[in-house]
Short mmCIF file of N, CA and C in Angstrom, two decimals:
data_model
loop_
_atom_site.label_atom_id
_atom_site.label_comp_id
_atom_site.label_asym_id
_atom_site.label_seq_id
_atom_site.Cartn_x
_atom_site.Cartn_y
_atom_site.Cartn_z
N MET A 23 1.13 -1.05 0.34
CA MET A 23 -0.11 0.20 0.26
C MET A 23 0.87 1.37 0.29
N GLU A 24 0.47 2.16 -1.41
CA GLU A 24 1.19 3.24 -0.99
C GLU A 24 1.01 4.67 -0.55
N THR A 25 0.60 5.78 0.22
CA THR A 25 -0.73 6.30 1.13
C THR A 25 0.27 7.64 -0.47
N ILE A 26 -0.88 8.24 -0.73
CA ILE A 26 -0.85 9.40 -1.91
C ILE A 26 -0.66 10.34 -1.08
N LYS A 27 0.53 11.22 -0.93
CA LYS A 27 0.26 12.55 -0.39
C LYS A 27 -0.22 13.82 -0.79
N LYS A 28 -0.37 13.85 -2.20
CA LYS A 28 -1.46 15.05 -2.31
C LYS A 28 -2.12 14.17 -3.53
N ASN A 29 -3.57 14.89 -3.37
CA ASN A 29 -3.95 13.64 -4.42
C ASN A 29 -5.11 13.78 -5.27
N HIS A 30 -5.11 13.44 -6.35
CA HIS A 30 -5.21 13.88 -8.02
C HIS A 30 -6.64 14.29 -7.44
N LYS A 31 -7.15 15.16 -8.64
CA LYS A 31 -7.81 15.01 -9.20
C LYS A 31 -8.84 14.57 -8.41
N SER A 32 -9.58 13.33 -9.32
CA SER A 32 -10.22 12.46 -9.71
C SER A 32 -10.94 12.15 -8.16
N VAL A 33 -10.10 11.63 -6.89
CA VAL A 33 -10.11 11.05 -5.84
C VAL A 33 -10.76 12.32 -4.94
N ASP A 34 -10.90 13.50 -5.20
CA ASP A 34 -11.55 14.41 -4.52
C ASP A 34 -13.00 14.72 -5.78
N VAL A 35 -13.07 14.86 -6.58
CA VAL A 35 -14.51 14.73 -7.30
C VAL A 35 -15.59 12.98 -7.04
N LEU A 36 -14.52 12.03 -6.39
CA LEU A 36 -15.49 10.51 -6.85
C LEU A 36 -15.62 10.97 -5.11
N TRP A 37 -14.69 11.52 -3.84
CA TRP A 37 -15.49 11.44 -2.93
C TRP A 37 -17.21 12.32 -2.58
N ARG A 38 -16.30 14.28 -2.97
CA ARG A 38 -17.64 14.56 -3.24
C ARG A 38 -18.89 13.84 -4.17
N LYS A 39 -18.73 13.45 -4.62
CA LYS A 39 -20.55 11.93 -5.40
C LYS A 39 -20.66 11.28 -4.55
N PHE A 40 -20.13 10.29 -3.73
CA PHE A 40 -20.01 9.44 -2.61
C PHE A 40 -20.45 10.85 -1.61
N LEU A 41 -20.81 11.19 -1.22
CA LEU A 41 -21.14 11.59 -0.09
C LEU A 41 -22.36 12.93 -0.76
N ILE A 42 -22.64 13.09 -1.83
CA ILE A 42 -24.06 13.70 -2.21
C ILE A 42 -24.98 12.53 -2.38
N GLU A 43 -24.26 11.34 -2.96
CA GLU A 43 -25.50 9.80 -2.73
C GLU A 43 -24.85 9.86 -1.77
N ASN A 44 -24.98 9.13 -1.15
CA ASN A 44 -24.50 9.24 0.67
C ASN A 44 -24.41 10.06 2.43
N PRO A 45 -25.10 11.43 2.20
CA PRO A 45 -25.20 12.11 2.70
C PRO A 45 -24.88 11.86 4.84
N ASN A 46 -25.14 10.59 4.76
CA ASN A 46 -25.27 10.77 6.57
C ASN A 46 -23.79 9.49 6.43
N ASN A 47 -23.07 9.90 6.01
CA ASN A 47 -21.63 8.92 6.15
C ASN A 47 -21.18 9.80 7.32
N ARG A 48 -20.59 8.23 7.69
CA ARG A 48 -19.17 10.09 8.93
C ARG A 48 -18.19 10.64 8.39
N THR A 49 -17.57 9.59 7.74
CA THR A 49 -16.51 10.71 6.97
C THR A 49 -17.10 11.84 6.26
N LYS A 50 -16.02 12.67 6.55
CA LYS A 50 -16.60 13.97 5.97
C LYS A 50 -16.17 13.63 5.01
N GLY A 51 -14.44 14.30 5.92
CA GLY A 51 -13.22 14.75 5.26
C GLY A 51 -13.13 13.86 4.15
N THR A 52 -11.76 13.92 3.03
CA THR A 52 -11.25 13.17 2.13
C THR A 52 -10.63 12.28 2.43
N PRO A 53 -10.66 10.88 2.66
CA PRO A 53 -9.50 9.98 3.41
C PRO A 53 -8.67 10.13 2.55
N LEU A 54 -7.74 8.88 2.69
CA LEU A 54 -6.67 8.62 2.69
C LEU A 54 -6.71 8.39 0.91
N SER A 55 -5.92 8.09 -0.11
CA SER A 55 -5.47 7.87 -1.01
C SER A 55 -4.95 7.15 -1.47
N PHE A 56 -5.16 5.89 -2.17
CA PHE A 56 -3.59 4.28 -2.36
C PHE A 56 -3.31 3.47 -2.93
N TYR A 57 -3.22 3.27 -3.79
CA TYR A 57 -2.72 2.35 -4.86
C TYR A 57 -1.85 0.69 -4.40
N PHE A 58 -2.25 -0.06 -5.00
CA PHE A 58 -1.99 -1.71 -4.36
C PHE A 58 -0.54 -1.83 -4.64
N CYS A 59 0.91 -1.95 -4.25
CA CYS A 59 1.88 -2.72 -4.78
C CYS A 59 2.29 -1.70 -4.97
N ASP A 60 3.81 -2.82 -5.22
CA ASP A 60 5.36 -0.98 -5.65
C ASP A 60 5.57 -1.02 -6.99
N ASN A 61 4.39 -1.02 -7.95
CA ASN A 61 4.54 -0.86 -8.90
C ASN A 61 3.61 -0.57 -10.53
N LYS A 62 3.36 -0.46 -11.78
CA LYS A 62 2.33 0.54 -11.82
C LYS A 62 1.60 -1.15 -13.36
N LYS A 63 2.03 -2.11 -13.41
CA LYS A 63 1.43 -2.80 -13.58
C LYS A 63 0.29 -3.77 -12.30
N ASP A 64 1.30 -4.30 -11.62
CA ASP A 64 0.37 -4.61 -9.93
C ASP A 64 -0.85 -3.65 -10.49
N ALA A 65 -0.51 -2.96 -9.52
CA ALA A 65 -0.69 -1.86 -8.95
C ALA A 65 -2.53 -1.59 -10.02
N ASN A 66 -2.30 -1.18 -10.47
CA ASN A 66 -3.21 -0.85 -11.80
C ASN A 66 -4.38 -2.58 -11.90
N GLU A 67 -3.46 -3.38 -11.21
CA GLU A 67 -5.27 -5.04 -12.21
C GLU A 67 -5.01 -5.21 -10.49
N CYS A 68 -4.32 -4.81 -9.52
CA CYS A 68 -5.24 -4.99 -7.96
C CYS A 68 -6.07 -4.08 -7.95
N ALA A 69 -6.01 -2.72 -8.37
CA ALA A 69 -7.33 -1.57 -8.65
C ALA A 69 -8.88 -2.17 -9.37
N GLU A 70 -8.27 -2.57 -10.45
CA GLU A 70 -9.33 -3.58 -10.98
C GLU A 70 -9.93 -4.47 -10.59
N LEU A 71 -9.18 -5.12 -9.80
CA LEU A 71 -9.41 -6.60 -9.37
C LEU A 71 -10.71 -5.78 -7.90
N VAL A 72 -10.15 -4.54 -7.29
CA VAL A 72 -11.71 -3.53 -6.76
C VAL A 72 -12.66 -3.66 -7.65
N VAL A 73 -12.59 -2.56 -8.21
CA VAL A 73 -13.06 -2.38 -9.53
C VAL A 73 -14.30 -3.52 -9.59
N LYS A 74 -13.82 -4.91 -9.45
CA LYS A 74 -14.75 -6.03 -9.86
C LYS A 74 -15.26 -6.57 -8.65
N GLY A 75 -14.72 -5.95 -7.44
CA GLY A 75 -15.68 -7.37 -6.51
C GLY A 75 -14.28 -7.84 -6.30
N ILE A 76 -13.77 -8.89 -6.77
CA ILE A 76 -12.75 -9.79 -6.28
C ILE A 76 -12.16 -9.32 -5.78
N LYS A 77 -10.90 -8.40 -5.62
CA LYS A 77 -10.03 -8.01 -4.49
C LYS A 77 -11.10 -7.49 -3.52
N GLN A 78 -10.81 -8.67 -1.92
CA GLN A 78 -11.35 -8.39 -0.75
C GLN A 78 -10.83 -7.84 0.36
N ALA A 79 -9.21 -8.01 0.60
CA ALA A 79 -8.48 -7.38 1.92
C ALA A 79 -7.05 -7.48 1.17
N THR A 80 -6.34 -6.59 1.49
CA THR A 80 -4.77 -6.83 1.75
C THR A 80 -4.28 -6.86 2.75
N ALA A 81 -3.08 -7.46 2.71
CA ALA A 81 -1.97 -7.13 3.06
C ALA A 81 -0.04 -6.78 3.49
N THR A 82 -0.65 -6.06 4.31
CA THR A 82 0.82 -5.17 4.87
C THR A 82 1.10 -5.53 5.95
N SER A 83 2.69 -6.13 5.74
CA SER A 83 2.89 -5.75 6.48
C SER A 83 2.94 -4.69 8.43
N LEU A 84 3.07 -5.47 9.09
CA LEU A 84 3.13 -3.79 10.45
C LEU A 84 4.49 -3.71 10.71
N TRP A 85 5.37 -4.37 10.06
CA TRP A 85 6.49 -3.56 9.60
C TRP A 85 6.83 -1.88 9.55
N TRP A 86 6.01 -1.89 8.11
CA TRP A 86 6.05 -1.09 7.31
C TRP A 86 5.18 0.24 8.36
N TYR A 87 3.91 -0.31 8.60
CA TYR A 87 3.01 0.51 9.82
C TYR A 87 4.02 0.94 10.39
N LYS A 88 5.07 0.42 11.69
CA LYS A 88 6.09 0.52 12.49
C LYS A 88 6.96 1.53 11.32
N LYS A 89 7.21 1.20 10.27
CA LYS A 89 8.88 1.68 10.13
C LYS A 89 8.17 3.71 9.07
N ASN A 90 6.54 3.28 8.82
CA ASN A 90 6.19 4.19 8.08
C ASN A 90 5.87 4.93 8.99
N ASN A 91 5.07 4.90 10.44
CA ASN A 91 5.22 5.76 11.68
C ASN A 91 3.76 5.89 11.29
N GLU A 92 2.45 4.88 10.63
CA GLU A 92 1.55 4.76 10.26
C GLU A 92 0.56 4.37 11.44
N GLN A 93 -0.51 4.69 11.97
CA GLN A 93 -2.25 4.16 11.93
C GLN A 93 -2.13 3.56 11.46
N LEU A 94 -2.20 1.49 12.51
CA LEU A 94 -2.81 0.79 11.46
C LEU A 94 -5.09 1.07 11.63
N PRO A 95 -5.12 0.17 10.48
CA PRO A 95 -6.38 0.41 10.39
C PRO A 95 -6.85 0.02 11.39
N LYS A 96 -8.41 0.79 10.65
CA LYS A 96 -9.22 0.34 11.60
C LYS A 96 -10.48 -0.94 11.61
N VAL A 97 -12.00 -0.81 11.62
CA VAL A 97 -13.51 -1.31 11.15
C VAL A 97 -13.72 -0.08 10.79
N GLY A 98 -14.16 0.10 9.91
CA GLY A 98 -15.72 1.13 9.55
C GLY A 98 -13.69 2.16 9.40
N ASP A 99 -13.16 2.52 8.72
CA ASP A 99 -11.97 3.19 7.76
C ASP A 99 -12.54 3.45 6.59
N GLN A 100 -12.64 4.36 5.98
CA GLN A 100 -13.26 4.51 4.07
C GLN A 100 -11.35 4.73 3.86
N TYR A 101 -10.76 4.01 2.21
CA TYR A 101 -10.53 4.78 2.09
C TYR A 101 -10.03 4.39 0.41
N ILE A 102 -9.64 5.77 -0.74
CA ILE A 102 -10.26 4.98 -2.27
C ILE A 102 -8.60 4.52 -2.96
N VAL A 103 -8.97 3.65 -2.65
CA VAL A 103 -8.10 2.98 -3.78
C VAL A 103 -8.21 3.70 -5.50
N THR A 104 -7.18 3.89 -5.34
CA THR A 104 -5.84 4.89 -7.47
C THR A 104 -5.48 4.20 -8.05
N ASP A 105 -5.16 4.06 -9.04
CA ASP A 105 -3.79 3.19 -10.05
C ASP A 105 -3.29 3.97 -9.35
N TRP A 106 -2.57 4.00 -10.12
CA TRP A 106 -0.57 4.12 -10.28
C TRP A 106 -0.23 5.83 -10.34
N ASN A 107 -0.69 6.31 -11.29
CA ASN A 107 -1.24 7.71 -11.32
C ASN A 107 -2.14 8.13 -10.13
N GLY A 108 -2.13 8.15 -9.23
CA GLY A 108 -3.25 8.59 -8.38
C GLY A 108 -4.84 8.95 -9.40
N ASN A 109 -5.45 7.24 -10.01
CA ASN A 109 -6.26 8.47 -10.32
C ASN A 109 -7.94 7.40 -9.96
N ALA A 110 -8.60 8.07 -9.32
CA ALA A 110 -9.62 7.38 -7.85
C ALA A 110 -10.65 6.00 -8.68
N LYS A 111 -10.29 5.22 -8.63
CA LYS A 111 -11.59 3.93 -9.06
C LYS A 111 -12.25 3.22 -7.94
N ALA A 112 -12.07 4.21 -7.04
CA ALA A 112 -13.11 2.80 -5.65
C ALA A 112 -13.25 3.41 -4.58
N ILE A 113 -14.33 3.59 -3.91
CA ILE A 113 -13.93 3.54 -2.11
C ILE A 113 -14.13 2.37 -1.16
N ILE A 114 -14.04 2.13 -0.72
CA ILE A 114 -13.71 1.34 -0.09
C ILE A 114 -13.61 1.03 1.59
N LYS A 115 -14.57 -0.13 1.83
CA LYS A 115 -14.42 0.44 4.03
C LYS A 115 -14.50 -0.57 3.96
N THR A 116 -13.12 -0.79 5.74
CA THR A 116 -12.79 -1.81 6.18
C THR A 116 -13.50 -2.67 7.30
N THR A 117 -13.54 -3.69 7.14
CA THR A 117 -14.65 -4.61 7.37
C THR A 117 -14.02 -5.46 8.87
N LYS A 118 -12.55 -5.92 8.23
CA LYS A 118 -12.22 -6.50 9.71
C LYS A 118 -11.08 -6.63 9.43
N ILE A 119 -9.87 -6.87 10.60
CA ILE A 119 -8.11 -6.94 11.25
C ILE A 119 -8.20 -7.93 11.09
N GLU A 120 -6.88 -8.36 11.03
CA GLU A 120 -6.70 -9.36 11.86
C GLU A 120 -5.07 -9.31 11.77
N GLN A 121 -3.89 -9.71 13.22
CA GLN A 121 -2.89 -9.11 12.53
C GLN A 121 -2.29 -10.99 12.62
N VAL A 122 -1.75 -11.74 11.03
CA VAL A 122 -1.73 -12.92 11.19
C VAL A 122 -0.34 -13.23 11.47
N PRO A 123 1.26 -14.21 11.12
CA PRO A 123 1.82 -14.41 10.93
C PRO A 123 1.84 -14.68 10.07
N TYR A 124 2.71 -14.12 8.98
CA TYR A 124 3.17 -14.91 7.18
C TYR A 124 2.94 -16.63 7.21
N ASN A 125 3.50 -17.37 8.26
CA ASN A 125 3.81 -18.30 7.85
C ASN A 125 2.18 -19.03 8.18
N LYS A 126 1.38 -18.08 8.73
CA LYS A 126 0.19 -18.68 9.35
C LYS A 126 -0.85 -18.24 8.41
N ILE A 127 -0.74 -17.33 7.44
CA ILE A 127 -1.69 -16.78 6.19
C ILE A 127 -2.54 -18.17 5.83
N THR A 128 -3.93 -17.89 5.48
CA THR A 128 -4.88 -19.62 5.36
C THR A 128 -5.14 -19.60 3.80
N PRO A 129 -5.07 -20.61 2.48
CA PRO A 129 -5.93 -20.59 2.30
C PRO A 129 -6.64 -19.81 1.58
N GLU A 130 -7.44 -18.89 2.47
CA GLU A 130 -9.07 -18.74 2.00
C GLU A 130 -9.14 -16.92 2.82
N PHE A 131 -8.26 -17.12 2.99
CA PHE A 131 -7.47 -14.95 2.78
C PHE A 131 -6.53 -15.20 1.43
N ALA A 132 -5.85 -15.67 0.92
CA ALA A 132 -5.01 -15.86 -0.49
C ALA A 132 -6.10 -15.63 -1.75
N LYS A 133 -7.71 -16.68 -1.62
CA LYS A 133 -8.26 -15.95 -1.72
C LYS A 133 -9.12 -15.12 -2.24
N ILE A 134 -9.31 -14.29 -0.75
CA ILE A 134 -9.91 -13.15 -0.43
C ILE A 134 -8.67 -12.23 -0.98
N GLU A 135 -8.21 -12.31 -0.63
CA GLU A 135 -7.01 -11.37 -1.84
C GLU A 135 -7.41 -10.97 -2.96
N GLY A 136 -7.60 -12.03 -3.80
CA GLY A 136 -7.59 -11.67 -5.12
C GLY A 136 -7.52 -12.48 -6.42
N GLU A 137 -5.81 -11.83 -5.70
CA GLU A 137 -4.80 -11.86 -6.80
C GLU A 137 -4.14 -13.42 -7.81
N GLY A 138 -3.99 -13.01 -8.66
CA GLY A 138 -3.33 -14.31 -9.04
C GLY A 138 -4.26 -15.54 -9.47
N ASP A 139 -3.98 -16.72 -9.20
CA ASP A 139 -5.42 -18.06 -10.13
C ASP A 139 -5.90 -17.67 -8.03
N LYS A 140 -5.26 -16.87 -7.07
CA LYS A 140 -5.77 -16.94 -4.48
C LYS A 140 -5.42 -17.87 -5.50
N SER A 141 -4.46 -18.51 -5.26
CA SER A 141 -4.28 -19.72 -4.71
C SER A 141 -3.16 -19.30 -3.38
N LEU A 142 -3.09 -20.09 -2.54
CA LEU A 142 -1.91 -20.06 -1.23
C LEU A 142 -0.54 -19.81 -1.33
N ASP A 143 -0.19 -20.59 -2.22
CA ASP A 143 1.32 -20.49 -3.20
C ASP A 143 1.06 -19.19 -3.61
N TYR A 144 1.32 -19.01 -5.16
CA TYR A 144 0.93 -17.58 -5.47
C TYR A 144 0.82 -16.04 -4.11
N TRP A 145 0.26 -16.98 -3.75
CA TRP A 145 0.09 -15.41 -2.53
C TRP A 145 1.51 -15.41 -2.00
N LYS A 146 1.87 -16.18 -1.31
CA LYS A 146 3.21 -16.33 -0.34
C LYS A 146 4.22 -15.66 -1.89
N ARG A 147 4.22 -16.55 -2.82
CA ARG A 147 5.59 -16.13 -3.41
C ARG A 147 5.28 -14.53 -3.95
N VAL A 148 4.17 -14.05 -3.60
CA VAL A 148 4.61 -12.30 -4.52
C VAL A 148 4.60 -11.57 -3.82
N HIS A 149 3.91 -11.43 -2.07
CA HIS A 149 3.93 -11.13 -1.20
C HIS A 149 6.02 -11.76 -0.32
N GLU A 150 6.65 -12.25 -0.39
CA GLU A 150 7.27 -12.95 -0.03
C GLU A 150 8.58 -11.70 -0.84
N ALA A 151 8.30 -12.07 -2.26
CA ALA A 151 9.20 -10.36 -2.63
C ALA A 151 8.86 -9.26 -2.18
N TYR A 152 7.73 -9.39 -2.28
CA TYR A 152 7.16 -7.97 -2.04
C TYR A 152 7.92 -6.99 -0.99
N TYR A 153 7.66 -7.53 0.36
CA TYR A 153 7.92 -7.54 1.77
C TYR A 153 9.37 -7.47 1.26
N LYS A 154 9.83 -8.62 0.74
CA LYS A 154 11.53 -8.54 1.14
C LYS A 154 11.98 -6.68 0.21
N ARG A 155 11.27 -6.94 -0.97
CA ARG A 155 12.06 -5.64 -2.34
C ARG A 155 11.83 -4.13 -0.24
N GLU A 156 10.44 -4.12 0.30
CA GLU A 156 10.34 -2.74 1.02
C GLU A 156 11.40 -2.59 2.31
N MET A 157 11.62 -4.04 2.48
CA MET A 157 12.16 -4.21 3.76
C MET A 157 14.08 -3.92 3.18
N GLU A 158 14.43 -4.33 2.14
CA GLU A 158 16.12 -4.51 1.57
C GLU A 158 16.78 -3.10 2.32
N PRO A 159 16.01 -1.87 1.38
CA PRO A 159 16.71 -0.98 1.11
C PRO A 159 17.18 -0.31 2.41
N HIS A 160 16.36 -0.96 3.45
CA HIS A 160 15.95 -0.55 5.32
C HIS A 160 17.14 -1.04 5.90
N GLY A 161 18.04 -2.75 5.21
CA GLY A 161 18.59 -3.74 5.63
C GLY A 161 17.59 -3.71 6.57
N ASP A 162 16.65 -3.99 6.81
CA ASP A 162 16.09 -5.16 7.29
C ASP A 162 15.24 -6.92 6.31
N LYS A 163 15.36 -7.66 7.43
CA LYS A 163 15.20 -8.83 6.68
C LYS A 163 13.81 -9.82 6.77
N PHE A 164 13.39 -10.29 5.82
CA PHE A 164 12.54 -11.21 5.55
C PHE A 164 11.91 -11.46 6.74
N ASP A 165 10.79 -12.40 7.44
CA ASP A 165 10.84 -13.83 8.36
C ASP A 165 9.62 -13.56 8.21
N GLU A 166 9.37 -15.79 8.71
CA GLU A 166 7.87 -16.30 7.91
C GLU A 166 7.20 -15.68 8.89
N ASN A 167 7.61 -15.86 10.59
CA ASN A 167 6.73 -15.24 11.85
C ASN A 167 6.60 -13.91 11.28
N MET A 168 7.24 -12.61 10.42
CA MET A 168 6.76 -11.50 10.82
C MET A 168 4.81 -10.49 10.67
N ILE A 169 4.38 -10.42 11.21
CA ILE A 169 3.07 -10.08 11.96
C ILE A 169 2.95 -9.63 9.83
N ILE A 170 2.31 -10.11 10.19
CA ILE A 170 0.65 -9.13 8.26
C ILE A 170 -0.68 -9.03 8.87
N VAL A 171 -0.62 -7.43 9.04
CA VAL A 171 -1.95 -6.90 9.17
C VAL A 171 -3.06 -7.08 7.89
N CYS A 172 -3.81 -7.80 7.69
CA CYS A 172 -4.55 -8.18 7.14
C CYS A 172 -5.86 -7.69 7.31
N GLU A 173 -5.84 -6.96 6.28
CA GLU A 173 -8.03 -5.95 5.91
C GLU A 173 -8.21 -5.98 5.27
N TYR A 174 -9.53 -6.40 5.84
CA TYR A 174 -10.36 -6.83 5.07
C TYR A 174 -11.79 -5.66 4.34
N PHE A 175 -12.12 -5.41 3.26
CA PHE A 175 -13.22 -4.36 2.78
C PHE A 175 -13.84 -5.38 1.78
N LYS A 176 -15.03 -4.17 1.85
CA LYS A 176 -16.44 -4.11 0.86
C LYS A 176 -15.78 -2.87 -0.06
N THR A 177 -16.03 -3.11 -1.02
CA THR A 177 -15.83 -1.88 -1.95
C THR A 177 -17.09 -0.67 -1.93
N ILE A 178 -17.74 -0.37 -1.37
CA ILE A 178 -18.94 0.58 -0.94
C ILE A 178 -18.69 1.79 -2.05
N TYR A 179 -18.03 3.02 -3.25
CA TYR A 179 -18.46 2.83 -3.87
C TYR A 179 -17.21 2.60 -5.55
N LEU A 180 -18.07 2.88 -6.64
CA LEU A 180 -16.84 2.55 -7.85
C LEU A 180 -17.28 4.61 -8.96
N LYS A 181 -16.27 4.47 -9.18
CA LYS A 181 -15.90 6.14 -10.33
C LYS A 181 -17.33 5.87 -10.61
#
């Protein structure tokens, strides 16, 4: 997950449309917007999976939250998912949070995350590579016991 520091105009437009259609929404200020992954191809694919209702979870390392001094997500949080270029694609709402060691991730979670062939083998392969890429520049090492913040969400609004 890469938080976008400056919102693309489409983020504000999508949020305003959402609030017009959902005037009783508890959150009024524009929520954080972000894209999944660390490259254009994967970020755009994941955004499309969210739009299609296939991707309904994400798996950020607890290491990332601590390293970036970011607050952990909470049930009810809302976010705007973008593509790699910051174009708003969907609004999601967190429905469940679990902290799970990497080596205890289940096939069920891999399927809900919705990437690739949705298998646990695929999930482990691509996520281990991702966690290594994000940790290596900081001199930290991937560990199969590291905690993963499994965030389940539902898509509540589309572009």
